[in-house]
Amino acid sequence: MATLHKVVEDTEPTLRSHETGTVIQVGGGIARVRGLASVTSEELVQFPDGVLGVAINLEPDEVGIMLLGDSEKLGAGIRVTATGREADTPVGEGLLGRVIDATGKVLDGGKPLEFHERRPIERPAPEIIERSPVTVPMETGIKAIDALIPIGRGQRELILGDRQTGKTSVAIDTIINQRNKGVKCIYCAVGQRATAVAKAVETLRKHDALDHTVVVVAPDDDPPGLRYITPYAATTMAEYFMEKGYDALIVYDDLTRHARAYRELSLLLRRPPGREAYPGDIFYIHSRLLERSTHLRKEFGGGSLTALPVIETQAQDISAYIPTNLISITDGQIYLSPVLFQKGLLPAIHVGKSVSRVGGKTQHPALRSVASDLRLSYSQFEELETFARFSTRLDKETRATIERGRRVREVLKQNERHPLRASEQVAVLKAVNAGLLDDVPLDAIANAEKRIQKHLLETLPELCANMENGETLDDDQWQRVLSELEVALAGIVQASGS
Ligand code: ATP
Ligand code: MG
């Protein structure tokens, strides 16, 4: 009798009736349905042909559903079934190297996706008690960032700038730089053209960065519902790695388009529009997303999730609605300026308008010691240079400051897809700080840089390894670095002087 009772108990949960409703209207990626009286918010519903939707607007006599698939075959009168499940997404190691959408649909034409588990796309952010300070650098391999705006693992750093200023490039380079570092990356592309995404995937593949990356895509021709849920699903995939104790990195490219997808949905659902026609909860959709990135305490696995949200500004207006929201949510921003881009100063990072509020503490000490004065002296130079244009007679000291500044600017230039190790960055910044590049003509700097980086790695491999492991260098060791830099540069200065 006891066993029979147990069997009945075990089978009970499967005896669930699936409620059905009827579509009354479909359009713009939204379906209005009558009859799903007990459906819950965020519940998955199913249409014929396997098209899924998520209930988001619950009203007394009808339900607003955002569609996650093609709505062509749907129309009034069609039956809808509630599934009793929250919207969820696959997670696991099997996702690495794949290009998928938020529901787990394979988009790279490869074999079926391997996974053992699905998790809800909306999950609560870790509690304060589970979080720990950011202590380890998230190295981008980009000199201007690692030296002047350093990012830490678990930090949220905004990348913003007008269109075509190199935002995606910075993010992709950061992912490429995580090769062989054990960091698991998620590149979440929302609302971009499919060709742009294909280009990004190709770049990752070409630089051996796809194996540690999951690409989650909702291109601009996907229904707004799918574009809206994609960043949440991508974050669930990233959290899987964080909760396993890994360091993970997620790029949202970009959240301007995500906000627009949500605005589209809200207007279709006739929610009252507010500033710039965005609905009242537009701040919340991004804050709850980015709150999920953090560094967990050891007791909770010690993993981390670093977020690099991307935002597109219009006509350099960083005080528009969505940019200011994101600036206030994140721990700093990297601002890319179209003016610098046009001058060919790539990456077009505007140091004065960029900041990292928590990453400074994580910077490698060797890098910090060469970069600490750079930020201030570089800003001073920028100001001086503007003034110097109006006067021909400059005193010697001013002229020297300007010449040094020009060399720093030259040194901060970096081609995309050329990430540098911490020791390589230290080498060239130390050289410019110590005035070793003052006699090198501007057009020979790039060449000199390569030379000193190579020379230092060859002659002082242990010291370079120390720098990369975050050890401090004593005076004696710095002296050795300096004399090797001088040796490396001797040939160049002579060649250009003759
Ligand atoms: P969009 O607004 O279209 O998304 P974006 O701001 O993401 O553009 P990217 O696509 O990253 O900009 O870059 C624009 C162009 O500039 C690309 O052709 C890219 O190759 C080039 N570019 C960006 N950064 C660099 C760099 N450091 N060195 C050389 N080329 C660069
Ligand atoms: Mg881009």
Coordinates of C-alpha atoms and ligand atoms in Angstrom, one line a residue:
M1 CA 0.0 0.0 0.0
A2 CA 2.9 2.3 0.9
T3 CA 4.6 1.7 -2.4
L4 CA 1.4 2.3 -4.3
H5 CA 0.9 5.5 -2.5
K6 CA 4.5 6.5 -3.4
V7 CA 3.9 5.8 -7.1
V8 CA 0.8 7.9 -7.2
E9 CA 2.7 10.7 -5.5
D10 CA 5.5 10.5 -8.0
T11 CA 3.4 10.7 -11.0
E12 CA 1.2 13.5 -9.7
P13 CA 3.2 16.5 -11.1
T14 CA 2.9 15.2 -14.7
L15 CA -0.9 15.3 -14.5
R16 CA -1.0 18.9 -15.6
S17 CA -3.6 20.3 -18.0
H18 CA -2.4 22.7 -20.6
E19 CA -4.6 25.7 -20.9
T20 CA -5.4 27.0 -24.4
G21 CA -6.5 30.3 -25.8
T22 CA -7.3 31.9 -29.1
V23 CA -5.4 34.5 -31.0
I24 CA -7.4 37.6 -31.7
Q25 CA -4.8 39.7 -33.5
V26 CA -1.2 39.3 -34.7
G27 CA 1.1 42.1 -35.9
G28 CA 4.6 43.5 -35.5
G29 CA 5.8 40.5 -33.5
I30 CA 3.0 40.7 -30.9
A31 CA 0.0 38.4 -30.6
R32 CA -3.1 39.3 -28.5
V33 CA -4.7 36.3 -27.1
R34 CA -8.0 35.6 -25.3
G35 CA -8.6 32.7 -23.0
L36 CA -5.3 32.1 -21.2
A37 CA -6.8 33.2 -17.9
S38 CA -4.2 31.6 -15.6
V39 CA -1.1 32.1 -17.6
T40 CA 1.7 33.8 -15.7
S41 CA 4.0 36.7 -16.7
E42 CA 7.1 35.5 -18.6
E43 CA 5.5 32.1 -19.3
L44 CA 6.3 30.3 -22.5
V45 CA 3.3 29.7 -24.8
Q46 CA 3.3 27.6 -28.0
F47 CA 1.6 28.2 -31.3
P48 CA 1.1 25.6 -34.0
D49 CA 4.3 24.8 -36.0
G50 CA 6.4 25.1 -32.9
V51 CA 6.5 28.9 -32.8
L52 CA 7.1 30.1 -29.3
G53 CA 6.0 33.2 -27.5
V54 CA 6.3 34.7 -24.1
A55 CA 3.4 36.2 -22.2
I56 CA 4.3 39.8 -21.1
N57 CA 1.1 41.8 -20.8
L58 CA -1.5 40.3 -18.6
E59 CA -4.8 42.1 -18.7
P60 CA -8.2 41.0 -17.3
D61 CA -9.6 39.8 -20.6
E62 CA -6.6 39.3 -22.9
V63 CA -2.9 38.5 -22.8
G64 CA -0.1 40.2 -24.9
I65 CA 2.4 37.7 -26.2
M66 CA 5.8 38.6 -27.7
L67 CA 6.6 36.1 -30.5
L68 CA 10.0 34.4 -30.6
G69 CA 9.6 33.1 -34.1
D70 CA 8.1 33.7 -37.5
S71 CA 4.6 35.2 -37.3
E72 CA 3.8 34.7 -41.0
K73 CA 1.6 31.6 -40.5
L74 CA -0.2 33.0 -37.5
G75 CA -3.5 34.7 -37.6
A76 CA -6.7 35.4 -35.7
G77 CA -8.5 32.2 -34.6
I78 CA -5.4 30.1 -34.1
R79 CA -5.1 28.1 -30.8
V80 CA -2.3 28.9 -28.3
T81 CA -1.2 26.5 -25.6
A82 CA 0.4 27.5 -22.3
T83 CA 3.4 25.4 -21.4
G84 CA 3.7 26.1 -17.7
R85 CA 7.4 26.8 -18.2
E86 CA 9.2 30.1 -17.8
A87 CA 11.2 31.2 -20.9
D88 CA 14.5 29.4 -20.7
T89 CA 17.7 28.8 -22.6
P90 CA 20.3 26.0 -22.8
V91 CA 23.5 26.3 -20.9
G92 CA 26.8 24.3 -20.7
E93 CA 30.2 23.8 -22.2
G94 CA 28.7 22.4 -25.4
L95 CA 27.7 26.0 -26.3
L96 CA 31.3 27.1 -26.7
G97 CA 32.3 27.6 -30.3
R98 CA 28.7 27.8 -31.5
V99 CA 26.5 30.5 -33.0
I100 CA 23.0 30.2 -31.6
D101 CA 19.9 32.3 -30.8
A102 CA 18.3 32.9 -27.4
T103 CA 16.2 29.7 -27.6
G104 CA 19.2 27.5 -28.5
K105 CA 18.5 27.3 -32.2
V106 CA 21.7 26.6 -34.1
L107 CA 22.6 29.3 -36.6
D108 CA 26.0 28.2 -37.8
G109 CA 24.8 25.3 -39.9
G110 CA 26.7 22.8 -37.7
K111 CA 25.7 19.8 -35.7
P112 CA 22.8 19.9 -33.1
L113 CA 23.6 21.8 -30.0
E114 CA 24.9 19.6 -27.1
F115 CA 23.5 20.6 -23.7
H116 CA 22.1 18.9 -20.6
E117 CA 20.3 21.7 -18.9
R118 CA 18.0 24.6 -19.6
R119 CA 17.8 27.6 -17.2
P120 CA 15.4 30.5 -17.0
I121 CA 16.5 33.6 -18.9
E122 CA 15.5 35.9 -16.1
R123 CA 17.4 35.0 -12.9
P124 CA 17.9 37.1 -9.8
A125 CA 21.3 38.9 -9.5
P126 CA 23.7 37.5 -6.8
E127 CA 23.0 38.9 -3.3
I128 CA 25.4 41.5 -1.9
I129 CA 26.7 38.9 0.6
E130 CA 27.7 36.7 -2.3
R131 CA 29.8 39.4 -3.9
S132 CA 33.5 40.2 -3.5
P133 CA 35.6 43.1 -4.6
V134 CA 37.2 43.1 -8.1
T135 CA 40.8 42.1 -7.7
V136 CA 42.1 40.5 -11.0
P137 CA 42.5 42.5 -14.2
M138 CA 40.5 41.7 -17.3
E139 CA 43.2 42.4 -19.8
T140 CA 42.0 43.8 -23.1
G141 CA 45.5 43.8 -24.7
I142 CA 44.8 47.4 -25.8
K143 CA 47.4 49.8 -24.4
A144 CA 45.1 52.8 -24.0
I145 CA 42.7 50.7 -21.9
D146 CA 45.0 48.4 -19.9
A147 CA 47.3 51.3 -19.0
L148 CA 44.9 54.2 -18.6
I149 CA 41.4 52.8 -18.1
P150 CA 42.1 49.4 -16.6
I151 CA 39.1 47.0 -16.2
G152 CA 38.8 44.3 -13.5
R153 CA 37.2 40.9 -13.7
G154 CA 33.6 41.3 -12.5
Q155 CA 33.4 44.9 -13.5
R156 CA 30.8 46.5 -15.9
E157 CA 32.5 48.9 -18.3
L158 CA 30.4 50.7 -21.0
I159 CA 31.8 51.2 -24.5
L160 CA 30.1 54.1 -26.1
G161 CA 30.5 56.2 -29.2
D162 CA 28.9 57.3 -32.5
R163 CA 28.4 54.9 -35.3
Q164 CA 31.6 53.5 -36.9
T165 CA 34.0 54.6 -34.2
G166 CA 35.5 51.2 -33.4
K167 CA 33.2 50.0 -30.6
T168 CA 32.8 46.5 -31.8
S169 CA 36.5 46.3 -32.6
V170 CA 37.4 47.1 -28.9
A171 CA 35.0 44.4 -27.7
I172 CA 36.1 41.7 -30.2
D173 CA 39.8 42.5 -29.5
T174 CA 39.1 41.9 -25.8
I175 CA 37.6 38.5 -26.5
I176 CA 40.5 37.6 -28.7
N177 CA 42.9 38.6 -25.9
Q178 CA 41.3 36.0 -23.6
R179 CA 42.8 33.1 -25.7
N180 CA 44.6 30.7 -23.4
K181 CA 43.6 32.7 -20.3
G182 CA 40.7 30.4 -19.3
V183 CA 38.1 33.2 -19.6
K184 CA 34.8 32.0 -21.2
C185 CA 33.3 34.7 -23.5
I186 CA 29.8 35.4 -24.7
Y187 CA 29.4 37.8 -27.7
C188 CA 25.7 38.8 -27.7
A189 CA 24.8 40.6 -30.9
V190 CA 21.4 42.3 -30.8
G191 CA 19.7 44.2 -33.7
Q192 CA 22.8 44.2 -35.9
R193 CA 22.7 43.3 -39.6
A194 CA 23.3 39.6 -40.2
T195 CA 26.3 40.5 -42.3
A196 CA 28.0 42.5 -39.5
V197 CA 27.5 39.5 -37.2
A198 CA 28.9 37.1 -39.8
K199 CA 32.0 39.4 -40.0
A200 CA 32.5 39.4 -36.2
V201 CA 32.2 35.6 -36.1
E202 CA 34.7 35.2 -38.9
T203 CA 37.1 37.5 -37.1
L204 CA 36.8 35.4 -33.9
R205 CA 37.3 32.2 -35.9
K206 CA 40.3 33.6 -37.7
H207 CA 42.0 34.5 -34.5
D208 CA 41.3 31.2 -32.7
A209 CA 38.9 32.9 -30.3
L210 CA 35.7 31.0 -31.2
D211 CA 36.6 28.0 -29.1
H212 CA 36.3 29.9 -25.9
T213 CA 33.3 31.9 -27.1
V214 CA 29.5 31.5 -27.5
V215 CA 27.9 33.8 -30.0
V216 CA 24.3 34.6 -29.3
V217 CA 22.5 36.4 -32.0
A218 CA 19.3 38.3 -32.7
P219 CA 19.7 40.2 -36.0
D220 CA 17.6 43.2 -36.9
D221 CA 15.1 41.2 -38.8
D222 CA 14.2 39.0 -35.9
P223 CA 10.9 39.8 -34.1
P224 CA 11.3 42.5 -31.3
G225 CA 10.5 39.9 -28.6
L226 CA 13.5 37.8 -29.6
R227 CA 15.8 40.8 -29.7
Y228 CA 14.5 41.8 -26.3
I229 CA 15.1 38.5 -24.5
T230 CA 18.5 37.8 -26.1
P231 CA 20.7 39.7 -23.7
Y232 CA 19.0 38.0 -20.7
A233 CA 19.4 34.5 -22.3
A234 CA 23.1 35.3 -23.1
T235 CA 23.6 36.3 -19.5
T236 CA 22.1 33.0 -18.2
M237 CA 24.6 31.2 -20.5
A238 CA 27.5 33.3 -19.0
E239 CA 26.3 32.8 -15.4
Y240 CA 26.6 29.1 -15.9
F241 CA 30.4 29.6 -16.4
M242 CA 30.6 32.1 -13.5
E243 CA 28.8 29.7 -11.2
K244 CA 31.2 26.9 -12.1
G245 CA 34.0 29.1 -10.8
Y246 CA 35.3 30.4 -14.2
D247 CA 35.9 34.0 -15.1
A248 CA 33.5 34.9 -17.9
L249 CA 33.2 37.9 -20.1
I250 CA 30.0 39.1 -21.9
V251 CA 29.7 41.7 -24.6
Y252 CA 26.3 43.2 -25.4
D253 CA 26.5 44.7 -28.9
D254 CA 24.5 46.8 -28.5
L255 CA 22.1 47.9 -25.9
T256 CA 20.8 50.9 -27.9
R257 CA 19.2 48.5 -30.3
H258 CA 18.0 46.4 -27.4
A259 CA 16.3 49.4 -25.9
R260 CA 14.7 50.1 -29.2
A261 CA 13.3 46.6 -29.4
Y262 CA 11.8 47.0 -26.0
R263 CA 10.3 50.4 -27.1
E264 CA 8.8 48.8 -30.1
L265 CA 7.2 46.0 -28.0
S266 CA 5.9 48.5 -25.5
L267 CA 4.4 50.8 -28.1
L268 CA 2.7 47.8 -29.8
L269 CA 1.3 46.8 -26.4
R270 CA 0.1 50.3 -25.9
R271 CA 2.0 51.0 -22.8
P272 CA 2.3 54.7 -22.1
P273 CA 5.4 56.2 -23.7
G274 CA 7.7 58.5 -21.7
R275 CA 11.0 60.3 -22.6
E276 CA 12.1 59.7 -26.2
A277 CA 9.0 57.4 -26.4
Y278 CA 10.6 54.8 -24.2
P279 CA 8.4 53.2 -21.6
G280 CA 8.8 54.0 -17.9
D281 CA 10.7 50.8 -17.0
I282 CA 13.5 51.3 -19.6
F283 CA 16.1 51.9 -16.8
Y284 CA 15.0 48.7 -15.0
I285 CA 15.5 46.5 -18.1
H286 CA 19.2 47.4 -18.2
S287 CA 19.9 47.7 -14.5
R288 CA 18.5 44.2 -13.8
L289 CA 20.6 42.8 -16.7
L290 CA 23.9 44.4 -15.6
E291 CA 23.3 43.6 -11.9
R292 CA 23.9 40.0 -12.8
S293 CA 27.6 40.7 -13.5
T294 CA 29.8 40.5 -10.5
H295 CA 32.8 38.7 -8.8
L296 CA 31.5 36.0 -6.5
R297 CA 33.1 35.3 -3.1
K298 CA 35.3 32.2 -2.7
E299 CA 32.6 30.4 -0.7
F300 CA 30.3 30.9 -3.7
G301 CA 32.7 29.5 -6.2
G302 CA 34.9 32.5 -6.8
G303 CA 33.9 33.0 -10.5
S304 CA 33.2 36.3 -12.1
L305 CA 31.3 37.8 -14.9
T306 CA 32.6 41.0 -16.6
A307 CA 30.2 42.9 -18.8
L308 CA 31.1 45.2 -21.7
P309 CA 27.8 46.7 -22.8
V310 CA 28.0 48.8 -26.0
I311 CA 25.9 51.9 -26.7
E312 CA 25.7 54.0 -29.8
T313 CA 25.5 57.7 -29.4
Q314 CA 24.0 60.2 -31.9
A315 CA 26.2 63.2 -32.8
Q316 CA 28.5 62.6 -29.8
D317 CA 25.6 63.2 -27.3
I318 CA 26.5 61.2 -24.3
S319 CA 23.8 62.9 -22.2
A320 CA 20.9 61.4 -24.2
Y321 CA 18.5 59.2 -22.3
I322 CA 19.9 55.7 -22.8
P323 CA 23.6 56.7 -22.6
T324 CA 23.1 58.5 -19.3
N325 CA 21.1 55.5 -17.9
L326 CA 23.9 53.1 -18.8
I327 CA 26.6 55.4 -17.6
S328 CA 24.9 55.5 -14.2
I329 CA 24.5 51.7 -14.1
T330 CA 28.0 50.8 -15.1
D331 CA 31.4 51.2 -13.2
G332 CA 32.9 53.3 -15.9
Q333 CA 33.0 54.0 -19.7
I334 CA 35.3 53.9 -22.6
Y335 CA 34.4 56.8 -24.9
L336 CA 35.3 56.5 -28.6
S337 CA 35.5 59.8 -30.4
P338 CA 34.6 60.2 -34.1
V339 CA 37.1 63.2 -34.2
L340 CA 40.0 61.0 -33.2
F341 CA 38.8 58.3 -35.5
Q342 CA 38.9 60.7 -38.5
K343 CA 42.4 61.8 -37.5
G344 CA 43.5 58.2 -37.7
L345 CA 44.3 58.0 -34.0
L346 CA 43.1 54.4 -33.5
P347 CA 41.7 53.1 -31.3
A348 CA 39.8 56.3 -31.0
I349 CA 39.6 56.3 -27.2
H350 CA 39.1 59.7 -25.7
V351 CA 41.1 59.4 -22.5
G352 CA 39.6 62.5 -20.9
K353 CA 36.0 61.3 -21.2
S354 CA 36.7 57.8 -20.2
V355 CA 36.9 56.4 -16.7
S356 CA 37.2 53.1 -14.9
R357 CA 35.8 53.4 -11.3
V358 CA 37.0 50.1 -9.9
G359 CA 39.6 48.6 -12.3
G360 CA 42.5 50.7 -11.1
K361 CA 43.1 48.5 -8.1
T362 CA 43.5 45.4 -10.2
Q363 CA 46.1 46.8 -12.6
H364 CA 49.5 44.9 -12.7
P365 CA 51.8 46.9 -10.4
A366 CA 54.5 47.2 -13.1
L367 CA 52.0 48.6 -15.6
R368 CA 50.6 50.9 -12.9
S369 CA 54.0 52.3 -12.1
V370 CA 54.6 53.3 -15.8
A371 CA 51.0 54.4 -16.4
S372 CA 50.2 56.4 -13.3
D373 CA 51.6 59.8 -14.5
L374 CA 50.6 59.2 -18.0
R375 CA 47.0 60.1 -17.8
L376 CA 47.6 63.5 -16.2
S377 CA 50.5 64.4 -18.4
Y378 CA 48.7 63.3 -21.5
S379 CA 45.7 65.5 -20.7
Q380 CA 48.0 68.4 -20.0
F381 CA 49.6 67.9 -23.4
E382 CA 46.3 67.9 -25.2
E383 CA 45.5 71.3 -23.7
L384 CA 48.9 72.7 -24.4
E385 CA 48.9 71.5 -28.0
T386 CA 45.7 73.4 -28.7
F387 CA 47.3 76.6 -27.3
A388 CA 50.6 76.0 -29.1
R389 CA 48.9 76.3 -32.4
F390 CA 48.4 80.0 -31.9
S391 CA 51.9 80.8 -30.9
T392 CA 55.1 80.2 -32.8
R393 CA 57.5 81.2 -30.0
L394 CA 57.4 78.5 -27.3
D395 CA 59.8 78.1 -24.4
K396 CA 62.0 75.1 -24.4
E397 CA 60.1 73.3 -21.6
T398 CA 56.8 73.7 -23.4
R399 CA 58.2 72.4 -26.6
A400 CA 59.7 69.4 -24.8
T401 CA 56.3 68.7 -23.2
I402 CA 54.6 68.8 -26.6
E403 CA 57.2 66.6 -28.2
R404 CA 56.8 64.0 -25.4
G405 CA 53.0 64.2 -25.6
R406 CA 53.1 63.5 -29.4
R407 CA 55.2 60.5 -28.7
V408 CA 52.8 59.2 -26.1
R409 CA 50.0 59.7 -28.5
E410 CA 51.9 57.7 -31.1
V411 CA 52.6 55.0 -28.6
L412 CA 49.0 54.7 -27.7
K413 CA 48.0 54.0 -31.3
Q414 CA 47.3 50.3 -31.9
N415 CA 46.0 48.4 -34.8
E416 CA 43.0 46.2 -34.2
R417 CA 43.6 42.4 -33.7
H418 CA 47.1 43.1 -32.2
P419 CA 46.6 42.5 -28.5
L420 CA 49.7 43.1 -26.4
R421 CA 50.9 41.3 -23.3
A422 CA 51.3 43.3 -20.1
S423 CA 55.1 43.2 -20.4
E424 CA 55.0 44.4 -24.0
Q425 CA 52.9 47.4 -22.8
V426 CA 55.2 48.1 -19.9
A427 CA 58.2 48.0 -22.2
V428 CA 57.0 50.7 -24.6
L429 CA 55.4 52.9 -21.9
K430 CA 58.6 52.8 -19.8
A431 CA 60.6 53.8 -22.8
V432 CA 58.4 56.8 -23.6
N433 CA 58.2 57.8 -19.9
A434 CA 62.0 57.7 -19.5
G435 CA 62.4 59.9 -22.6
L436 CA 64.1 57.2 -24.6
L437 CA 61.8 57.9 -27.6
D438 CA 62.3 61.7 -27.5
D439 CA 64.9 61.5 -30.3
V440 CA 63.1 59.0 -32.4
P441 CA 61.1 60.6 -35.2
L442 CA 57.3 60.1 -35.0
D443 CA 57.1 57.9 -38.0
A444 CA 59.7 55.6 -36.7
I445 CA 58.0 55.0 -33.3
A446 CA 55.9 52.1 -34.4
N447 CA 59.0 50.3 -35.6
A448 CA 60.9 51.2 -32.4
E449 CA 58.0 49.8 -30.4
K450 CA 58.1 46.4 -32.0
R451 CA 61.8 46.3 -31.6
I452 CA 61.9 47.0 -27.9
Q453 CA 59.0 44.6 -27.1
K454 CA 60.8 41.8 -28.9
H455 CA 64.2 42.6 -27.4
L456 CA 62.8 42.7 -23.8
L457 CA 61.0 39.4 -24.1
E458 CA 64.2 37.8 -25.5
T459 CA 66.7 39.3 -23.0
L460 CA 64.6 39.4 -19.8
P461 CA 62.1 36.6 -20.0
E462 CA 61.8 36.1 -16.3
L463 CA 61.3 39.7 -15.6
C464 CA 58.6 39.9 -18.2
A465 CA 56.9 36.8 -16.7
N466 CA 57.0 38.6 -13.3
M467 CA 55.3 41.6 -14.7
E468 CA 52.6 39.5 -16.2
N469 CA 52.1 37.6 -12.9
G470 CA 51.4 40.9 -11.1
E471 CA 54.7 41.1 -9.2
T472 CA 56.3 44.4 -8.3
L473 CA 59.7 45.3 -9.7
D474 CA 62.4 46.7 -7.4
D475 CA 64.8 49.6 -8.5
D476 CA 67.5 47.2 -9.5
Q477 CA 65.1 45.3 -11.9
W478 CA 63.8 48.5 -13.4
Q479 CA 67.4 49.5 -14.0
R480 CA 67.9 46.3 -15.9
V481 CA 64.8 47.0 -18.0
L482 CA 66.0 50.5 -18.8
S483 CA 69.4 49.4 -19.9
E484 CA 67.9 46.7 -22.2
L485 CA 65.5 49.3 -23.7
E486 CA 68.5 51.5 -24.4
V487 CA 70.3 48.7 -26.1
A488 CA 67.2 47.9 -28.2
L489 CA 66.8 51.5 -29.2
A490 CA 70.5 52.3 -30.0
G491 CA 70.2 51.0 -33.6
I492 CA 67.0 53.0 -34.3
V493 CA 68.2 56.4 -33.0
Q494 CA 71.5 56.0 -34.9
A495 CA 69.7 55.0 -38.1
S496 CA 67.3 57.9 -37.9
G497 CA 70.0 60.4 -36.9
S498 CA 72.2 59.6 -39.8
Ligands
ATP1 P1 28.9 50.4 -35.8 O1 28.4 51.7 -35.3 O2 28.7 50.2 -37.3 O3 28.6 49.2 -35.0 P2 31.5 50.3 -34.5 O4 31.5 51.6 -33.7 O5 31.2 49.1 -33.9 O6 30.5 50.5 -35.8 P3 33.7 49.0 -35.8 O7 32.9 48.2 -36.7 O8 34.3 48.3 -34.6 O9 32.9 50.3 -35.3 O10 34.9 49.7 -36.5 C1 34.7 50.6 -37.6 C2 35.8 50.4 -38.6 O11 37.0 50.9 -38.1 C3 36.0 49.0 -39.0 O12 36.3 48.9 -40.4 C4 37.3 48.6 -38.3 O13 38.0 47.6 -39.0 C5 38.0 49.9 -38.1 N1 38.8 50.0 -36.9 C6 38.4 50.1 -35.7 N2 39.4 50.2 -34.7 C7 40.5 50.0 -35.4 C8 41.9 50.0 -35.1 N3 42.3 50.1 -33.8 N4 42.8 49.8 -36.0 C9 42.4 49.7 -37.3 N5 41.1 49.8 -37.7 C10 40.2 49.9 -36.8
MG2 MG 29.6 47.7 -34.0

